[in-house]
Short mmCIF file of C-alpha atoms and ligand atoms in Angstrom, two decimals:
data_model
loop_
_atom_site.label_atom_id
_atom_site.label_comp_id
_atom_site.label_asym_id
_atom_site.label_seq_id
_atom_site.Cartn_x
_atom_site.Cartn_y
_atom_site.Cartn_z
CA UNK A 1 0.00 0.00 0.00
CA UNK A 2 0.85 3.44 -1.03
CA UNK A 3 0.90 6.22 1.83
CA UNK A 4 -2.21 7.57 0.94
CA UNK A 5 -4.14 4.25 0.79
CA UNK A 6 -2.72 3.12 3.88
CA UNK A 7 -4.36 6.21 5.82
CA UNK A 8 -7.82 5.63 5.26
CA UNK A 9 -7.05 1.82 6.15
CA UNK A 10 -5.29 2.57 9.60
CA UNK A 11 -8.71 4.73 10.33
CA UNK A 12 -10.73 2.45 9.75
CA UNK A 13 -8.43 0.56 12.08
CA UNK A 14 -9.26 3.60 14.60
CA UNK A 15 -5.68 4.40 14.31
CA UNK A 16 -4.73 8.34 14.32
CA UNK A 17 -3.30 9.83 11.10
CA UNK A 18 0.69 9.91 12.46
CA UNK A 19 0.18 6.02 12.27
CA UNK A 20 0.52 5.81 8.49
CA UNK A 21 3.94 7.50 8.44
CA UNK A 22 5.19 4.96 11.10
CA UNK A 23 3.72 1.59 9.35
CA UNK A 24 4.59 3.05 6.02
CA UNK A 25 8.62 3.00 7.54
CA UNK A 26 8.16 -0.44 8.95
CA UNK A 27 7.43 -1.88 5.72
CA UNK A 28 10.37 -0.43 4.28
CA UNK A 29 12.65 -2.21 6.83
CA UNK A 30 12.44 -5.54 5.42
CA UNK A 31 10.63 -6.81 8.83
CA UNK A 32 9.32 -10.46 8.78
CA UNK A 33 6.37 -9.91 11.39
CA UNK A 34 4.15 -7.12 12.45
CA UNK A 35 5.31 -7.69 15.93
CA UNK A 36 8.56 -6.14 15.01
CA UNK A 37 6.84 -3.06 14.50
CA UNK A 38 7.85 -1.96 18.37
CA UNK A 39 6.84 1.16 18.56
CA UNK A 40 2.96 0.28 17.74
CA UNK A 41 0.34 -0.57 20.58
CA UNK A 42 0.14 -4.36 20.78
CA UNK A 43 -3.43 -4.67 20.19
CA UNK A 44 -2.71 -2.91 16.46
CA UNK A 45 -0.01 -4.84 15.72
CA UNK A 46 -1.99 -8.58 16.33
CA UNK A 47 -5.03 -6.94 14.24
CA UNK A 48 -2.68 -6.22 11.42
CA UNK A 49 -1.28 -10.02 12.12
CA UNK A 50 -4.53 -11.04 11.74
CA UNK A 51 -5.95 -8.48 8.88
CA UNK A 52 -2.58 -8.52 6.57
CA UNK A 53 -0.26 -10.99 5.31
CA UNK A 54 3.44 -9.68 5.03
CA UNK A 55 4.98 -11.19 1.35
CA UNK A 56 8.44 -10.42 2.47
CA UNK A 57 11.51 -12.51 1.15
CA UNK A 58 13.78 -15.10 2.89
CA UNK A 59 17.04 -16.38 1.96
CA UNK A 60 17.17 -20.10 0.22
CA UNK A 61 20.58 -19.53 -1.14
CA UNK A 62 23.27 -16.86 -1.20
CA UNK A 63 25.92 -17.15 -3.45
CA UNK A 64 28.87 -14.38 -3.80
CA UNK A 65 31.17 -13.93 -7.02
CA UNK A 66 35.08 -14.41 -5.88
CA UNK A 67 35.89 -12.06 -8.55
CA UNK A 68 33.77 -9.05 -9.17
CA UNK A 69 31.63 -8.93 -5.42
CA UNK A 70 28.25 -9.65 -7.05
CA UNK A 71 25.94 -11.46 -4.97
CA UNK A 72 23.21 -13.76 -5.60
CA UNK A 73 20.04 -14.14 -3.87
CA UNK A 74 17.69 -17.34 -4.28
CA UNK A 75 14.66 -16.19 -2.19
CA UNK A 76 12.31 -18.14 -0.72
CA UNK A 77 8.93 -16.76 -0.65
CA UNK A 78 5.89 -17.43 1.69
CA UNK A 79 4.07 -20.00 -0.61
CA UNK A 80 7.25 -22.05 -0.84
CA UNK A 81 8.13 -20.39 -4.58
CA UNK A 82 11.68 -19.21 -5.29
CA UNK A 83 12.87 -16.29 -7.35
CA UNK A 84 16.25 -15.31 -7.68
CA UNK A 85 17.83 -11.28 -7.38
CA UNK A 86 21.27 -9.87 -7.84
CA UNK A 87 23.13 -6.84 -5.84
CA UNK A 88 25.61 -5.73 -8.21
CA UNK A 89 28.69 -3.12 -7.31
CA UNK A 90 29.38 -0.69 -10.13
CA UNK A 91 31.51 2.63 -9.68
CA UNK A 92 28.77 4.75 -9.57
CA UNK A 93 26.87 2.68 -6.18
CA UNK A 94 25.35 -0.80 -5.82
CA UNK A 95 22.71 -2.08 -8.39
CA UNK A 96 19.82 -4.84 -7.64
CA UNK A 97 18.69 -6.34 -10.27
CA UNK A 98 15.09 -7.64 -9.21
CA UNK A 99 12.08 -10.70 -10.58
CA UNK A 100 8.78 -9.38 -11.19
CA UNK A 101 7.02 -13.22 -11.64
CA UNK A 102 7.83 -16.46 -10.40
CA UNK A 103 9.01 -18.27 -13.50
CA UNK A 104 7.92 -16.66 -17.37
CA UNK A 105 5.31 -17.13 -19.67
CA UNK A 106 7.04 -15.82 -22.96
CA UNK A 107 8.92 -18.50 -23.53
CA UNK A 108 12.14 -16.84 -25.18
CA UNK A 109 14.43 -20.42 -26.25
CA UNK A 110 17.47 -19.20 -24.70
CA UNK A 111 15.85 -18.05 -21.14
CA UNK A 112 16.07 -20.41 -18.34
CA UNK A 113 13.38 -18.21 -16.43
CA UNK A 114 10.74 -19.38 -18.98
CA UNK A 115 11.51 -23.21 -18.95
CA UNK A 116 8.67 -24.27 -16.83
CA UNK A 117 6.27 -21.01 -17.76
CA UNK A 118 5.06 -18.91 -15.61
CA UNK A 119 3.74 -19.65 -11.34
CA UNK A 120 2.64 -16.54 -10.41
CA UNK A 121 3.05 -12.96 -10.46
CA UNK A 122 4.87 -11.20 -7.91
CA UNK A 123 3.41 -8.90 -5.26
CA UNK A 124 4.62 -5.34 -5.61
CA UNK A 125 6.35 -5.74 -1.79
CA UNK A 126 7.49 -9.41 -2.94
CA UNK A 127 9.70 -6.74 -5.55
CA UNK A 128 10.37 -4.13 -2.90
CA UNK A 129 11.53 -6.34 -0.20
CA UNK A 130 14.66 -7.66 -3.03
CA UNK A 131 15.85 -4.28 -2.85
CA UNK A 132 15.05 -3.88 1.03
CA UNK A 133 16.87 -7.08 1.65
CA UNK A 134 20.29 -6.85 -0.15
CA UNK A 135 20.77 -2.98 1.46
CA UNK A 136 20.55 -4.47 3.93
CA UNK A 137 22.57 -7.81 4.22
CA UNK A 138 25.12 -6.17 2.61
CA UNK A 139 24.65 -3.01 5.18
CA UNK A 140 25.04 -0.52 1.37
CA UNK A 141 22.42 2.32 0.06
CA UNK A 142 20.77 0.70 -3.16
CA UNK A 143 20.74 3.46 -5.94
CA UNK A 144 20.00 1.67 -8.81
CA UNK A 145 17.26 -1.08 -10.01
CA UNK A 146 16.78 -2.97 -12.71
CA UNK A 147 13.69 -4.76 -13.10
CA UNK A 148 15.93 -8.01 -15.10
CA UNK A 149 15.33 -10.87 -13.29
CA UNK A 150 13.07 -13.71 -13.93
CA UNK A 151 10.19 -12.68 -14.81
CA UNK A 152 8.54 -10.27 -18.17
CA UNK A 153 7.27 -7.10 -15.91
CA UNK A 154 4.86 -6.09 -18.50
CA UNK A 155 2.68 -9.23 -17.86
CA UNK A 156 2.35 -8.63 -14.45
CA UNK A 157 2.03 -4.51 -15.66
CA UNK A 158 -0.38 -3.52 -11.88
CA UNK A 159 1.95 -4.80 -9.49
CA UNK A 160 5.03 -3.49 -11.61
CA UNK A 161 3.34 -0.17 -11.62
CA UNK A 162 2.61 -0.15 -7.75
CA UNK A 163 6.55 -1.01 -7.09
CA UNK A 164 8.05 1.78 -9.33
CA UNK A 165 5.81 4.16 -6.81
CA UNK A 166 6.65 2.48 -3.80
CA UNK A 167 10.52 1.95 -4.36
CA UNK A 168 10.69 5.80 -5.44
CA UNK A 169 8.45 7.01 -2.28
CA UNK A 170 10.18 10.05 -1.03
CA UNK A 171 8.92 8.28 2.78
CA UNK A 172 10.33 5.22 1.67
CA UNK A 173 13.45 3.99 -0.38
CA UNK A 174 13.51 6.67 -2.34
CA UNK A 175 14.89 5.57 -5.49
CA UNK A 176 14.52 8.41 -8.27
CA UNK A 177 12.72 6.67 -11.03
CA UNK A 178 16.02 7.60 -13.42
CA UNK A 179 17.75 5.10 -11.98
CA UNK A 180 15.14 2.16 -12.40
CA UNK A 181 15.24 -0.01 -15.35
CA UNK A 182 12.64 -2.18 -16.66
CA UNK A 183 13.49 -4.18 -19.09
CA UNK A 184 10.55 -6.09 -21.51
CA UNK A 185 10.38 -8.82 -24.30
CA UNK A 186 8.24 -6.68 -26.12
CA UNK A 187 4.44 -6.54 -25.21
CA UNK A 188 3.72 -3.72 -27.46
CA UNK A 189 0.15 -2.47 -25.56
CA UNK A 190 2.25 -2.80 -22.26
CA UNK A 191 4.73 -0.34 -23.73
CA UNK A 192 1.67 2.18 -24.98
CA UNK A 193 0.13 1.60 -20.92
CA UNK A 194 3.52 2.37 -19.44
CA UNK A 195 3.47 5.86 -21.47
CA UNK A 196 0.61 6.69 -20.15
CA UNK A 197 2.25 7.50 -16.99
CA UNK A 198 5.41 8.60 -18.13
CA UNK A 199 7.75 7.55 -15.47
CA UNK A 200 10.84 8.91 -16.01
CA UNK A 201 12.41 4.94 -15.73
CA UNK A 202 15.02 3.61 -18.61
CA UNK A 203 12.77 1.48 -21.09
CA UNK A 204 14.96 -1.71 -22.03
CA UNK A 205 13.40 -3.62 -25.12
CA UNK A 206 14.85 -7.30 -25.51
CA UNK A 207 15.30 -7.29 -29.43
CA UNK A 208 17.60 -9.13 -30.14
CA UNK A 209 16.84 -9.36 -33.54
CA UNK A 210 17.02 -6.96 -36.45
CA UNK A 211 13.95 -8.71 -38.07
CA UNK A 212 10.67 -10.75 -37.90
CA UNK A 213 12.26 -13.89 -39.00
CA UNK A 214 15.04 -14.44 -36.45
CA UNK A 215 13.30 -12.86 -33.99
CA UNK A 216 10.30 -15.87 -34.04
CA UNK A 217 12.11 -18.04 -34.00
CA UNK A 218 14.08 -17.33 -30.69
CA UNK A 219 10.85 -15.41 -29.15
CA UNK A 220 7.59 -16.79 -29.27
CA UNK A 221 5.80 -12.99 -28.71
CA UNK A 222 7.55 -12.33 -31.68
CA UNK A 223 4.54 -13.82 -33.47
CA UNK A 224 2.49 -12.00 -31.47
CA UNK A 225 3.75 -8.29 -32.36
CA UNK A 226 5.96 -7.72 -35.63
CA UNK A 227 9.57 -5.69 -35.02
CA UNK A 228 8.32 -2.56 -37.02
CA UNK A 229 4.89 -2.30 -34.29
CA UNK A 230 7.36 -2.95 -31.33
CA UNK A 231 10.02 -0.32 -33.17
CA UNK A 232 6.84 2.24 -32.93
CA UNK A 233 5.53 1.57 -30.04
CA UNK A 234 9.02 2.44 -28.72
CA UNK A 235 9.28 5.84 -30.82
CA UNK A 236 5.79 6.53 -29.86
CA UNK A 237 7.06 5.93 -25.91
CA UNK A 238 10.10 7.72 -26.67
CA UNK A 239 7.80 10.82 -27.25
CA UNK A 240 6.13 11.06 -24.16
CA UNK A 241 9.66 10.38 -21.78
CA UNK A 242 12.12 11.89 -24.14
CA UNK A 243 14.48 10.00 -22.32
CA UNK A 244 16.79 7.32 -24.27
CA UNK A 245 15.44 3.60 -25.08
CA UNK A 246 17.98 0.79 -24.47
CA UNK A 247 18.32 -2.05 -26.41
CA UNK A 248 19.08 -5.42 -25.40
CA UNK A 249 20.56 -7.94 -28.03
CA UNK A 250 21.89 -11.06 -26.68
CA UNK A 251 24.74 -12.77 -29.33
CA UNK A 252 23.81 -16.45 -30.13
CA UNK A 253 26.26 -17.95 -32.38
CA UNK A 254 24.92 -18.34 -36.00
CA UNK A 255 21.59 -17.24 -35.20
CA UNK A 256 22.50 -13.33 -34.84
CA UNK A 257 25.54 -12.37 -35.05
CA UNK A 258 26.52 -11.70 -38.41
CA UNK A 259 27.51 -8.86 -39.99
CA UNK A 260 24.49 -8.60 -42.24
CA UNK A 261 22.04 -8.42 -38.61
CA UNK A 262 24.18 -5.87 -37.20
CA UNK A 263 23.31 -3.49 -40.31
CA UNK A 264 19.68 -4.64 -40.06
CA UNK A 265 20.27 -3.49 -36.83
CA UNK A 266 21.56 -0.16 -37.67
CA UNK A 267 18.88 0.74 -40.40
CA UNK A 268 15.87 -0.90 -38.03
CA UNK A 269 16.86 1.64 -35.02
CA UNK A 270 18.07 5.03 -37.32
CA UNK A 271 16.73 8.25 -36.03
CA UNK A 272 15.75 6.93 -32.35
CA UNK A 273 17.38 8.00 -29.51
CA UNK A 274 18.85 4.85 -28.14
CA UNK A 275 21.84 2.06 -26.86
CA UNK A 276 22.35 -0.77 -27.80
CA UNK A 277 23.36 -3.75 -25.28
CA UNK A 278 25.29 -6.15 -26.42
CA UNK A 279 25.05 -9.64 -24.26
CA UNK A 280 27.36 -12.42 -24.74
CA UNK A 281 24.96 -15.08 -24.95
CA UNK A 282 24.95 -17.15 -21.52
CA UNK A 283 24.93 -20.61 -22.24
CA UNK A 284 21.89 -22.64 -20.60
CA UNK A 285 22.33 -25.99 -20.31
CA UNK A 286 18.97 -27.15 -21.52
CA UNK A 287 20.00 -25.53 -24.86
CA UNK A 288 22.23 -25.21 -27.18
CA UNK A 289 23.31 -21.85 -27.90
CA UNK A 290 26.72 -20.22 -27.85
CA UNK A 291 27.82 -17.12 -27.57
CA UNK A 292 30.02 -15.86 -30.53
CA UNK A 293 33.94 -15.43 -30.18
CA UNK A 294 35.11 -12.48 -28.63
CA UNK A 295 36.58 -11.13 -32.17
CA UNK A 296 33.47 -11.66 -33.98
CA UNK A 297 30.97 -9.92 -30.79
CA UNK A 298 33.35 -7.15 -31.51
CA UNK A 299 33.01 -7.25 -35.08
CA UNK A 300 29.40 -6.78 -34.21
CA UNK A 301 30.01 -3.75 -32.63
CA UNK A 302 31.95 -1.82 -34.70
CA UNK A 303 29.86 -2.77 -37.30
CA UNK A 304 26.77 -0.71 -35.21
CA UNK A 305 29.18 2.02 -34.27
CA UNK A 306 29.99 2.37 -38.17
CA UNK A 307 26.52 3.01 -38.72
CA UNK A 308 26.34 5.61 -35.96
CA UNK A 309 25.01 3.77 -32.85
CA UNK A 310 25.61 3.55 -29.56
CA UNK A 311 26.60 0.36 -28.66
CA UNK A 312 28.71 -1.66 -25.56
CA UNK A 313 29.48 -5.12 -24.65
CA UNK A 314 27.78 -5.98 -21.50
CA UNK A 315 30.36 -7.03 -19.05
CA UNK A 316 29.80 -10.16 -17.21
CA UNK A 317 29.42 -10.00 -13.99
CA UNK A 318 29.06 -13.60 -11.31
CA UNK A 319 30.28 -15.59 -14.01
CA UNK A 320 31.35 -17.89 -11.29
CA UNK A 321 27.91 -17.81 -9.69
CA UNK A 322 25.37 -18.74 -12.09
CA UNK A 323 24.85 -15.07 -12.12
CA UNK A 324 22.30 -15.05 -15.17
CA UNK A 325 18.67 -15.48 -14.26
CA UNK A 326 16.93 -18.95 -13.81
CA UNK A 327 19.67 -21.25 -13.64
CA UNK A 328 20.18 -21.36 -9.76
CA UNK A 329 16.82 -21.12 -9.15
CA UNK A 330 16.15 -24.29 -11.41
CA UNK A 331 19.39 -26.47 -9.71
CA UNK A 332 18.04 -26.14 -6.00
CA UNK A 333 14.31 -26.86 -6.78
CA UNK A 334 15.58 -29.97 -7.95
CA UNK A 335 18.18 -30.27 -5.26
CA UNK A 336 15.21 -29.49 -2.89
CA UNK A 337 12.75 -32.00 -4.56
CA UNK A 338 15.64 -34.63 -4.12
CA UNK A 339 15.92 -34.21 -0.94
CA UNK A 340 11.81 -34.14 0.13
CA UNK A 341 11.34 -37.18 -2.03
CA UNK A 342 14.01 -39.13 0.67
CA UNK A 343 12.14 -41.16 2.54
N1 SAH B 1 11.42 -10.55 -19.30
C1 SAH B 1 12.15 -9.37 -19.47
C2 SAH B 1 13.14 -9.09 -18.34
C3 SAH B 1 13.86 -10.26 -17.78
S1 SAH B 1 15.00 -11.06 -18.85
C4 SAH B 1 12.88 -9.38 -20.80
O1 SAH B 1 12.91 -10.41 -21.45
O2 SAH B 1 13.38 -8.33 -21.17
C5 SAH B 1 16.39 -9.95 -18.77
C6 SAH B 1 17.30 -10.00 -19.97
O3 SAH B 1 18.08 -11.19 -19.99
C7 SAH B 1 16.55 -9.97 -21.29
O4 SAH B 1 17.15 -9.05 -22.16
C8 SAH B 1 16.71 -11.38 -21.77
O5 SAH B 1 16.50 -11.49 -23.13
C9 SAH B 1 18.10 -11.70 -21.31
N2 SAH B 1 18.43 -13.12 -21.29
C10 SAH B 1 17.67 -14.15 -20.90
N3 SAH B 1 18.35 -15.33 -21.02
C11 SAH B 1 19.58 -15.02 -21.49
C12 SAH B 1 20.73 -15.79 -21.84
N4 SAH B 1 20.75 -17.11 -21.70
N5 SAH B 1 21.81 -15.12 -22.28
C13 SAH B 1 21.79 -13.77 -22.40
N6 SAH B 1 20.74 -12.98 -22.10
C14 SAH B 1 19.63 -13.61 -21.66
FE1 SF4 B 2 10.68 -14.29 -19.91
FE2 SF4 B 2 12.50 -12.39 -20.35
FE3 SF4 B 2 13.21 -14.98 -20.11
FE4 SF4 B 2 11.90 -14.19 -22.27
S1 SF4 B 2 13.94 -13.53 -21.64
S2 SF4 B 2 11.46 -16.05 -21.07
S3 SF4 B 2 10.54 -12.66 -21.42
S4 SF4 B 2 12.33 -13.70 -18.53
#
């Protein structure tokens, strides 16, 4: 609940107006029962017990990278689901890159997320407690977010909605919206909705693919939405924010990488104000794709940058930590199904 919805609530409750600015703090601590809430008369706190269900996150699995300081999260959430959430340290402040839905229901071939479809969407304090929780385990201010995890945030568009205004709450985290990412596979009325309230947030499209044919057959809501409707949708959303698109294309070895794409490329995205992200494919191992040499991913680049775009190579971060989304998440279910099933 937003500030001003959780007033009339706590009236109803009986509660005087000063109430709303202490529970609204509470829930920003990352507190697993309303009986933490100390400074609340004990009757209020067992009603909310009783009235409200906290969606908070706890820890399954905690992994940190030996080499860059990236840590990953496999929460545990309180139906027993898992979703998985990674704090990131880049020289401008720590980064947590967040799930919006347990599993995914697009479906992209080289996305572990999607393997199993999609559980359930995520609560919008399900996503604000991944940010609450690795500030504070790690004791660090968050000041970036990128909604990247598992998950397509446009197909769960309420709840995604509700956390961009809850994580950028001037009484709460505070998080300026410029520093949020969402990132989205390409649900074109999703992108003409999140216009409408023209959030200052970076838009990242998952393209990559410079046209309709490779692009089906690596991403099923490519048959859904062509690349020249998603292309306007994004230069009709680029018109409301004015602020720059980003691009994401990840490299799959002989399926996108060749010279010829990265002109498509070029041509497809002239005349919009945009980056391109350039992703090393991350192998999956219930697929088969590769991610191209390093020579011919920088091939790919130069090629864009020939053609006048903005363009960098995504560096990997975690790579000793199953860092990219779905994988870890997928090993300990099993590990933890293993281990139920012994007698
Ligand atoms: N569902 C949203 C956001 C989560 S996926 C989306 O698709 O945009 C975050 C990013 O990781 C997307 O750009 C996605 O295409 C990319 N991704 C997924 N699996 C990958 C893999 N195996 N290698 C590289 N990038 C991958
Ligand atoms: Fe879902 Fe994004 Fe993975 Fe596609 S890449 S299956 S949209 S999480």
């Amino acid at each position: 609940m937003l500030p001003e919805e959780l007033e009339p609530f706590l009236k109803e409750l009986g509660q005087p107006r000063f109430r709303t600015k202490q529970v609204f703090k509470w829930l920003q601590t990352g507190i697993s029962s309303f009986d933490e809430m100390t400074d609340l008369p004990k009757n209020l706190r067992t009603v909310l017990e009783e009235r409200c269900l906290l969606t908070g996150v706890t820890v399954e699995r905690k992994l940190c990278s030996q080499l860059d300081g990236t840590v990953k999260y496999l929460y545990r959430l309180h139906d027993g689901a898992h979703i998985e959430s990674v704090l990131m340290k880049y020289e401008h402040g720590y980064t947590v890159c967040i799930s919006t839905q347990v599993g995914c229901r697009m479906g992209c071939s080289f996305c572990a997320s999607g393997l199993n479809g999609l559980v359930r969407n995520l609560t919008p304090y399900e996503m604000l407690s991944q940010v609450i929780f690795a500030g504070r385990d790690n004791g660090v201010r968050i000041s970036n977010v990128v909604m990247m995890g598992m998950g397509e945030p446009l197909d769960n568009f309420n709840h995604s909605v509700r956390f961009l205004q809850l994580v950028s709450h001037p009484q709460g985290l505070n998080i300026g919206l410029r520093h949020i990412s969402l990132s989205t596979s390409g649900i074109v009325p999703g992108i003409y909705k999140l216009a409408e309230y023209a959030f200052p947030i970076t838009l990242s499209v998952s393209l990559h693919a410079p046209n309709d044919g490779i692009r089906k057959s690596i991403m099923p809501v490519a048959k859904r939405w062509s690349v020249a409707e998603l292309i306007q949708a994004c230069r009709d959303y680029q018109k409301v924010t004015t602020r720059r698109i980003s691009f994401e294309y990840a490299l799959i070895e002989g399926v996108n990488d060749s010279e010829q794409c990265a002109e498509e490329l070029a041509r497809l995205l002239k005349g919009l104000l945009c980056h391109v992200n350039l992703i090393p494919a991350n192998p999956v191992r219930e697929n088969s794709f590769q991610k191209p040499d390093r020579k011919k991913i920088e091939l790919f680049r130069t090629r864009l940058e020939k053609s006048g775009m903005n363009a960098t190579i995504r560096r990997t971060l975690g790579a000793d930590i199953e860092a990219s989304c779905g994988q870890l998440r997928r090993r300990v279910e099993k590990e933890l199904q293993r281990e139920g099933n012994k007698p």
